[in-house]
CSV table of N, CA and C in Angstrom, one decimal:
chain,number,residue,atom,x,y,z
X,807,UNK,N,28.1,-4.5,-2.8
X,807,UNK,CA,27.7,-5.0,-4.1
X,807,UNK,C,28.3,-4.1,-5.1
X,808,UNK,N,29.4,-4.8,-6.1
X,808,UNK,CA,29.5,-3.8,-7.3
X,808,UNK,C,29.0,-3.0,-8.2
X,809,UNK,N,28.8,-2.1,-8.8
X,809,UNK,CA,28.0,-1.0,-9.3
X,809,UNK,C,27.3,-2.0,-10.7
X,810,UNK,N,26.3,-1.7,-10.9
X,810,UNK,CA,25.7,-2.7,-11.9
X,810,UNK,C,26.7,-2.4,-13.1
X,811,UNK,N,26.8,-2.5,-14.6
X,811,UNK,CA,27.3,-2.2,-15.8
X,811,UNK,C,26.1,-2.3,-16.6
X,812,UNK,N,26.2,-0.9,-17.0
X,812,UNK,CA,25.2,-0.6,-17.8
X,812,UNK,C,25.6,-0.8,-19.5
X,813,UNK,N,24.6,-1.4,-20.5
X,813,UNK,CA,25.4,-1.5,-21.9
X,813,UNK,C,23.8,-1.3,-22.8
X,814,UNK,N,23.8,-0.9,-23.4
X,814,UNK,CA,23.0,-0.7,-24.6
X,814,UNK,C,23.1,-2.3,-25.0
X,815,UNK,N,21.9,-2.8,-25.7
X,815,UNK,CA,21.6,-4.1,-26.1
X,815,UNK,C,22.5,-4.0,-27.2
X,816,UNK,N,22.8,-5.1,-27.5
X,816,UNK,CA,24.2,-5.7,-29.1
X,816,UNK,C,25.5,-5.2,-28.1
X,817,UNK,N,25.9,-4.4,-27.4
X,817,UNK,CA,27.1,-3.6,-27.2
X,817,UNK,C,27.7,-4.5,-26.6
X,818,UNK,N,27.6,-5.3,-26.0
X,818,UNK,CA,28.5,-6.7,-25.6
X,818,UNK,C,28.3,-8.2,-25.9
X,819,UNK,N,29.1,-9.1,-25.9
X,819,UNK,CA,29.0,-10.5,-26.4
X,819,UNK,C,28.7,-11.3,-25.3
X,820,UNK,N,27.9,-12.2,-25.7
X,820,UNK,CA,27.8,-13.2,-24.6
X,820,UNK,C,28.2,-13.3,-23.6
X,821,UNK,N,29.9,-13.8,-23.6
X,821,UNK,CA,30.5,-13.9,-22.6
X,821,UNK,C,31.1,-12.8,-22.2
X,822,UNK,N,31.4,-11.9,-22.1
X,822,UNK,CA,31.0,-10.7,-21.6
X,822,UNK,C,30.1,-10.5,-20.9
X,823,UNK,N,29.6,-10.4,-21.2
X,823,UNK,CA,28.2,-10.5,-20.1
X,823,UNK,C,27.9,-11.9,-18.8
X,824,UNK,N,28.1,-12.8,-19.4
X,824,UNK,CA,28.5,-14.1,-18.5
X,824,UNK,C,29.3,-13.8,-18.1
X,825,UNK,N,30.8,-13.1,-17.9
X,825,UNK,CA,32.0,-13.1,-17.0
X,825,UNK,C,31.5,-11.9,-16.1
X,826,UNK,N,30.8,-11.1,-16.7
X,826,UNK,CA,30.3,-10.2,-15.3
X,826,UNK,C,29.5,-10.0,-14.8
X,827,UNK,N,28.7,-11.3,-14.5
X,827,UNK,CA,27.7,-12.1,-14.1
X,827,UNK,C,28.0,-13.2,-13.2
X,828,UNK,N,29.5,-14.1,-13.2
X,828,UNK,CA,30.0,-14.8,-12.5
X,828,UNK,C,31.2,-14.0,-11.6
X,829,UNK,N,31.0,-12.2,-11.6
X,829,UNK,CA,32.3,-11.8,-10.9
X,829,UNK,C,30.8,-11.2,-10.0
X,830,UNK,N,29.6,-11.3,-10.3
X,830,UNK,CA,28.9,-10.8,-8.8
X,830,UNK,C,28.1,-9.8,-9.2
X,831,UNK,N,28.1,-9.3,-10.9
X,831,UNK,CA,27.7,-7.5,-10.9
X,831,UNK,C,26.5,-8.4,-11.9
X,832,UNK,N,25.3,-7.3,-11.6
X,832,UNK,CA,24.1,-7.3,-12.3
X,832,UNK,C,24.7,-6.3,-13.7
X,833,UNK,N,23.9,-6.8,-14.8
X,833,UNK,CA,24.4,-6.3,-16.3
X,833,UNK,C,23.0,-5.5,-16.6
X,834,UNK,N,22.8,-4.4,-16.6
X,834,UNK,CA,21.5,-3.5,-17.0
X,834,UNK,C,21.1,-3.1,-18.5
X,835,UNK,N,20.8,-3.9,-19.4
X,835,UNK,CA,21.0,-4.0,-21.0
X,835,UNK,C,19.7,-3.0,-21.2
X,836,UNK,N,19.8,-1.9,-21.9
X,836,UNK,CA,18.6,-0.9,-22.5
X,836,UNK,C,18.5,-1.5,-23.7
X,837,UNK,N,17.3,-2.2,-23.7
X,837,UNK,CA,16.5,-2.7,-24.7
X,837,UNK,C,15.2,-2.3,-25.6
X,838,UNK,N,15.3,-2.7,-26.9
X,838,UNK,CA,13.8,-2.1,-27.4
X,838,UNK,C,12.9,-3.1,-27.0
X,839,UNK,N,11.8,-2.9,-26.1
X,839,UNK,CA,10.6,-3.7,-26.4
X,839,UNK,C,9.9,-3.3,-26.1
X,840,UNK,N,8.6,-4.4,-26.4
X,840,UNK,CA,6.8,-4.0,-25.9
X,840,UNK,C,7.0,-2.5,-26.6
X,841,UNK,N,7.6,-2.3,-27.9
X,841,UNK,CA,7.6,-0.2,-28.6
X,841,UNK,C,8.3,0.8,-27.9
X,842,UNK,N,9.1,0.4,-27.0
X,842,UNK,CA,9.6,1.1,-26.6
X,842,UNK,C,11.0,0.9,-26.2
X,843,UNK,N,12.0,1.7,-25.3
X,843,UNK,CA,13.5,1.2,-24.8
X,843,UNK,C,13.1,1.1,-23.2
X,844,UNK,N,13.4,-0.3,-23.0
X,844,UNK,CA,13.4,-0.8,-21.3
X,844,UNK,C,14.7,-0.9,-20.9
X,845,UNK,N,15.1,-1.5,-19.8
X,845,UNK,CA,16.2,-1.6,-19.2
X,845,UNK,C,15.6,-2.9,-18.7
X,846,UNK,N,16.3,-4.0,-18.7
X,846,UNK,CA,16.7,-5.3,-18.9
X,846,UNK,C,17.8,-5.8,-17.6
X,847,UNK,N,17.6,-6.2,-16.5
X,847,UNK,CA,18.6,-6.5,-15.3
X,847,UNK,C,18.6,-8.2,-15.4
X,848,UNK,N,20.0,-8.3,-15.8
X,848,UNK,CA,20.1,-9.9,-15.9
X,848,UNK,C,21.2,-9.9,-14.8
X,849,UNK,N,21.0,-11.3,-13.8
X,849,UNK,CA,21.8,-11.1,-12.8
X,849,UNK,C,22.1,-12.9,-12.1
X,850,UNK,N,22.9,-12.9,-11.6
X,850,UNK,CA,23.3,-14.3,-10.9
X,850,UNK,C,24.1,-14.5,-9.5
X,851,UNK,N,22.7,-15.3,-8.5
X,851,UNK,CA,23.3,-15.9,-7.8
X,851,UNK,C,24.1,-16.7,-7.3
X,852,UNK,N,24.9,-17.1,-7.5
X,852,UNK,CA,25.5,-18.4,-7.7
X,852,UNK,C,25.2,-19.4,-8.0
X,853,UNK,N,23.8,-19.8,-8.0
X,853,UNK,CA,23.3,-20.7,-8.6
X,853,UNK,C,22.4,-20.7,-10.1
X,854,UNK,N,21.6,-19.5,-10.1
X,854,UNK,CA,20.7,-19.3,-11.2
X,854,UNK,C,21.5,-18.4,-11.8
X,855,UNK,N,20.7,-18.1,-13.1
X,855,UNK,CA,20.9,-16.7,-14.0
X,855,UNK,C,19.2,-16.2,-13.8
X,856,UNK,N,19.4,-15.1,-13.4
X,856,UNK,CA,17.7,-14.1,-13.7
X,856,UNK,C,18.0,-13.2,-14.9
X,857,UNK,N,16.8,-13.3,-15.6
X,857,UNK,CA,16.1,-12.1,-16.4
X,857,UNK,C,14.8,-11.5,-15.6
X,858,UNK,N,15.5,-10.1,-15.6
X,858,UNK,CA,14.3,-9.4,-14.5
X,858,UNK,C,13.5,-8.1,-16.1
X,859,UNK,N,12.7,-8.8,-16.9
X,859,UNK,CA,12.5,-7.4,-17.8
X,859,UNK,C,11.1,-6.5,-17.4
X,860,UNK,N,10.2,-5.4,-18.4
X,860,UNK,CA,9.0,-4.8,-17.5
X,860,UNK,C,8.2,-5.8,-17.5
X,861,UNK,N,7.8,-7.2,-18.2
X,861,UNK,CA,6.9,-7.8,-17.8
X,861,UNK,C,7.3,-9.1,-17.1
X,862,UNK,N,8.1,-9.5,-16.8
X,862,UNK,CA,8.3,-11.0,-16.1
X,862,UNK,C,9.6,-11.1,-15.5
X,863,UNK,N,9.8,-12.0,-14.7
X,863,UNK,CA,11.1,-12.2,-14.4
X,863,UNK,C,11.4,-14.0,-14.8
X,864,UNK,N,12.4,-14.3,-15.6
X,864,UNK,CA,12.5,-15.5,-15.7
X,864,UNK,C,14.2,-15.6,-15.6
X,865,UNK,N,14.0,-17.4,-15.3
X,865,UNK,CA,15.3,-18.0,-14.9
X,865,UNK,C,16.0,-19.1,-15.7
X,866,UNK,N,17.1,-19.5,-15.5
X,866,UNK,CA,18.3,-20.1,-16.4
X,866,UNK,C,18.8,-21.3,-15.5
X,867,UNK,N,18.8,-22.6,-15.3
X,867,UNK,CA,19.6,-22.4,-14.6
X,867,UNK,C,20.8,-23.3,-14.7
X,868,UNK,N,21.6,-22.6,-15.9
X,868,UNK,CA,23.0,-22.7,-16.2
X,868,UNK,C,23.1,-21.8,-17.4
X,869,UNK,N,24.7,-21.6,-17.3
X,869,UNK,CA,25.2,-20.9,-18.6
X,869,UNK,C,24.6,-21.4,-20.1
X,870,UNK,N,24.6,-22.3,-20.3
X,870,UNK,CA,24.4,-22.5,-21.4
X,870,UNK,C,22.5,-21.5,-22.0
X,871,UNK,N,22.0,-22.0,-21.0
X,871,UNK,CA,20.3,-21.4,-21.3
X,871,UNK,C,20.5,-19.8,-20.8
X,872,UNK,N,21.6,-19.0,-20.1
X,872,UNK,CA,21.7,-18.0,-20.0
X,872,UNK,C,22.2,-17.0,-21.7
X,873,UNK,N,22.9,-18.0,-22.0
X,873,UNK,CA,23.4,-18.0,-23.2
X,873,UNK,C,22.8,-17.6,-24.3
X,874,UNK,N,22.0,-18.8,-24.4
X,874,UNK,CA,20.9,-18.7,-25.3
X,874,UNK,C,19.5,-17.7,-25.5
X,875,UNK,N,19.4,-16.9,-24.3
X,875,UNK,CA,18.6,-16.1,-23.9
X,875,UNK,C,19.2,-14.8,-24.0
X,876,UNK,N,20.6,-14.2,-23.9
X,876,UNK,CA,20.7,-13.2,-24.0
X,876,UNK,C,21.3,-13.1,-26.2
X,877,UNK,N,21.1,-14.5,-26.0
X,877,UNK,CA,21.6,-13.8,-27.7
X,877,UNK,C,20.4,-13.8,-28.9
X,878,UNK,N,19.0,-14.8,-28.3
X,878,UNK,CA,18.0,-14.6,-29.2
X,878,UNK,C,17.3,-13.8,-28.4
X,879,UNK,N,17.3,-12.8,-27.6
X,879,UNK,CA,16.4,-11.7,-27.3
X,879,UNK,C,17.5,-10.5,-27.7
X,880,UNK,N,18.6,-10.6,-27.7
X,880,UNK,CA,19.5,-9.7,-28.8
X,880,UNK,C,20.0,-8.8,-27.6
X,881,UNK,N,20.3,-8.7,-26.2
X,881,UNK,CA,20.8,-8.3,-25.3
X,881,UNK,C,22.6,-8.3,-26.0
X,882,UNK,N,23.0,-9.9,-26.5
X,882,UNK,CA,24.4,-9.7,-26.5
X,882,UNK,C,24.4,-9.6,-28.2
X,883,UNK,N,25.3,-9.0,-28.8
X,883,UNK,CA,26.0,-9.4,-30.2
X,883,UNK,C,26.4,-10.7,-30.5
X,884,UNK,N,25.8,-10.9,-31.5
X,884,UNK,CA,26.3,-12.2,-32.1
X,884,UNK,C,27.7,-12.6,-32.5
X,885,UNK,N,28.2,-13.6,-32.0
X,885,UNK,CA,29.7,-13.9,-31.7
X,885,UNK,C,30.3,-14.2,-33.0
């Protein structure tokens, strides 16, 4: 398994994040929440997208709702 890629939240765009998500590698975004900075593992099987954050894990299941989730929780920069 490829080494995750680690990015500070805003530091990459969407797709960015989608293309290194569809090459196999988990994307580890350090986020502010719940007052604090978490780390954020968003990841894809080949079928789903997961959001793994400290309180839940939730699912996508397609690009488009993957999409939408990393840019109104502010994971990717606005395009």
């Amino acid at each position: 398994m490829p080494e995750p890629l680690r990015v500070e939240s805003g530091e990459l765009t969407a797709d960015e994040i989608l293309d290194a998500l569809r090459e196999g590698r988990r994307v580890v975004v350090r986020a502010e929440l719940l007052g604090g900075v978490h780390e954020v593992t968003l990841r894809h099987d080949g079928t789903v997208f997961y959001c793994d954050t400290p309180t839940t894990l939730h699912k996508h299941e397609d690009e488009d709702g993957m999409r939408a989730c990393v840019l109104k929780m502010g994971y990717a920069k606005a395009e």
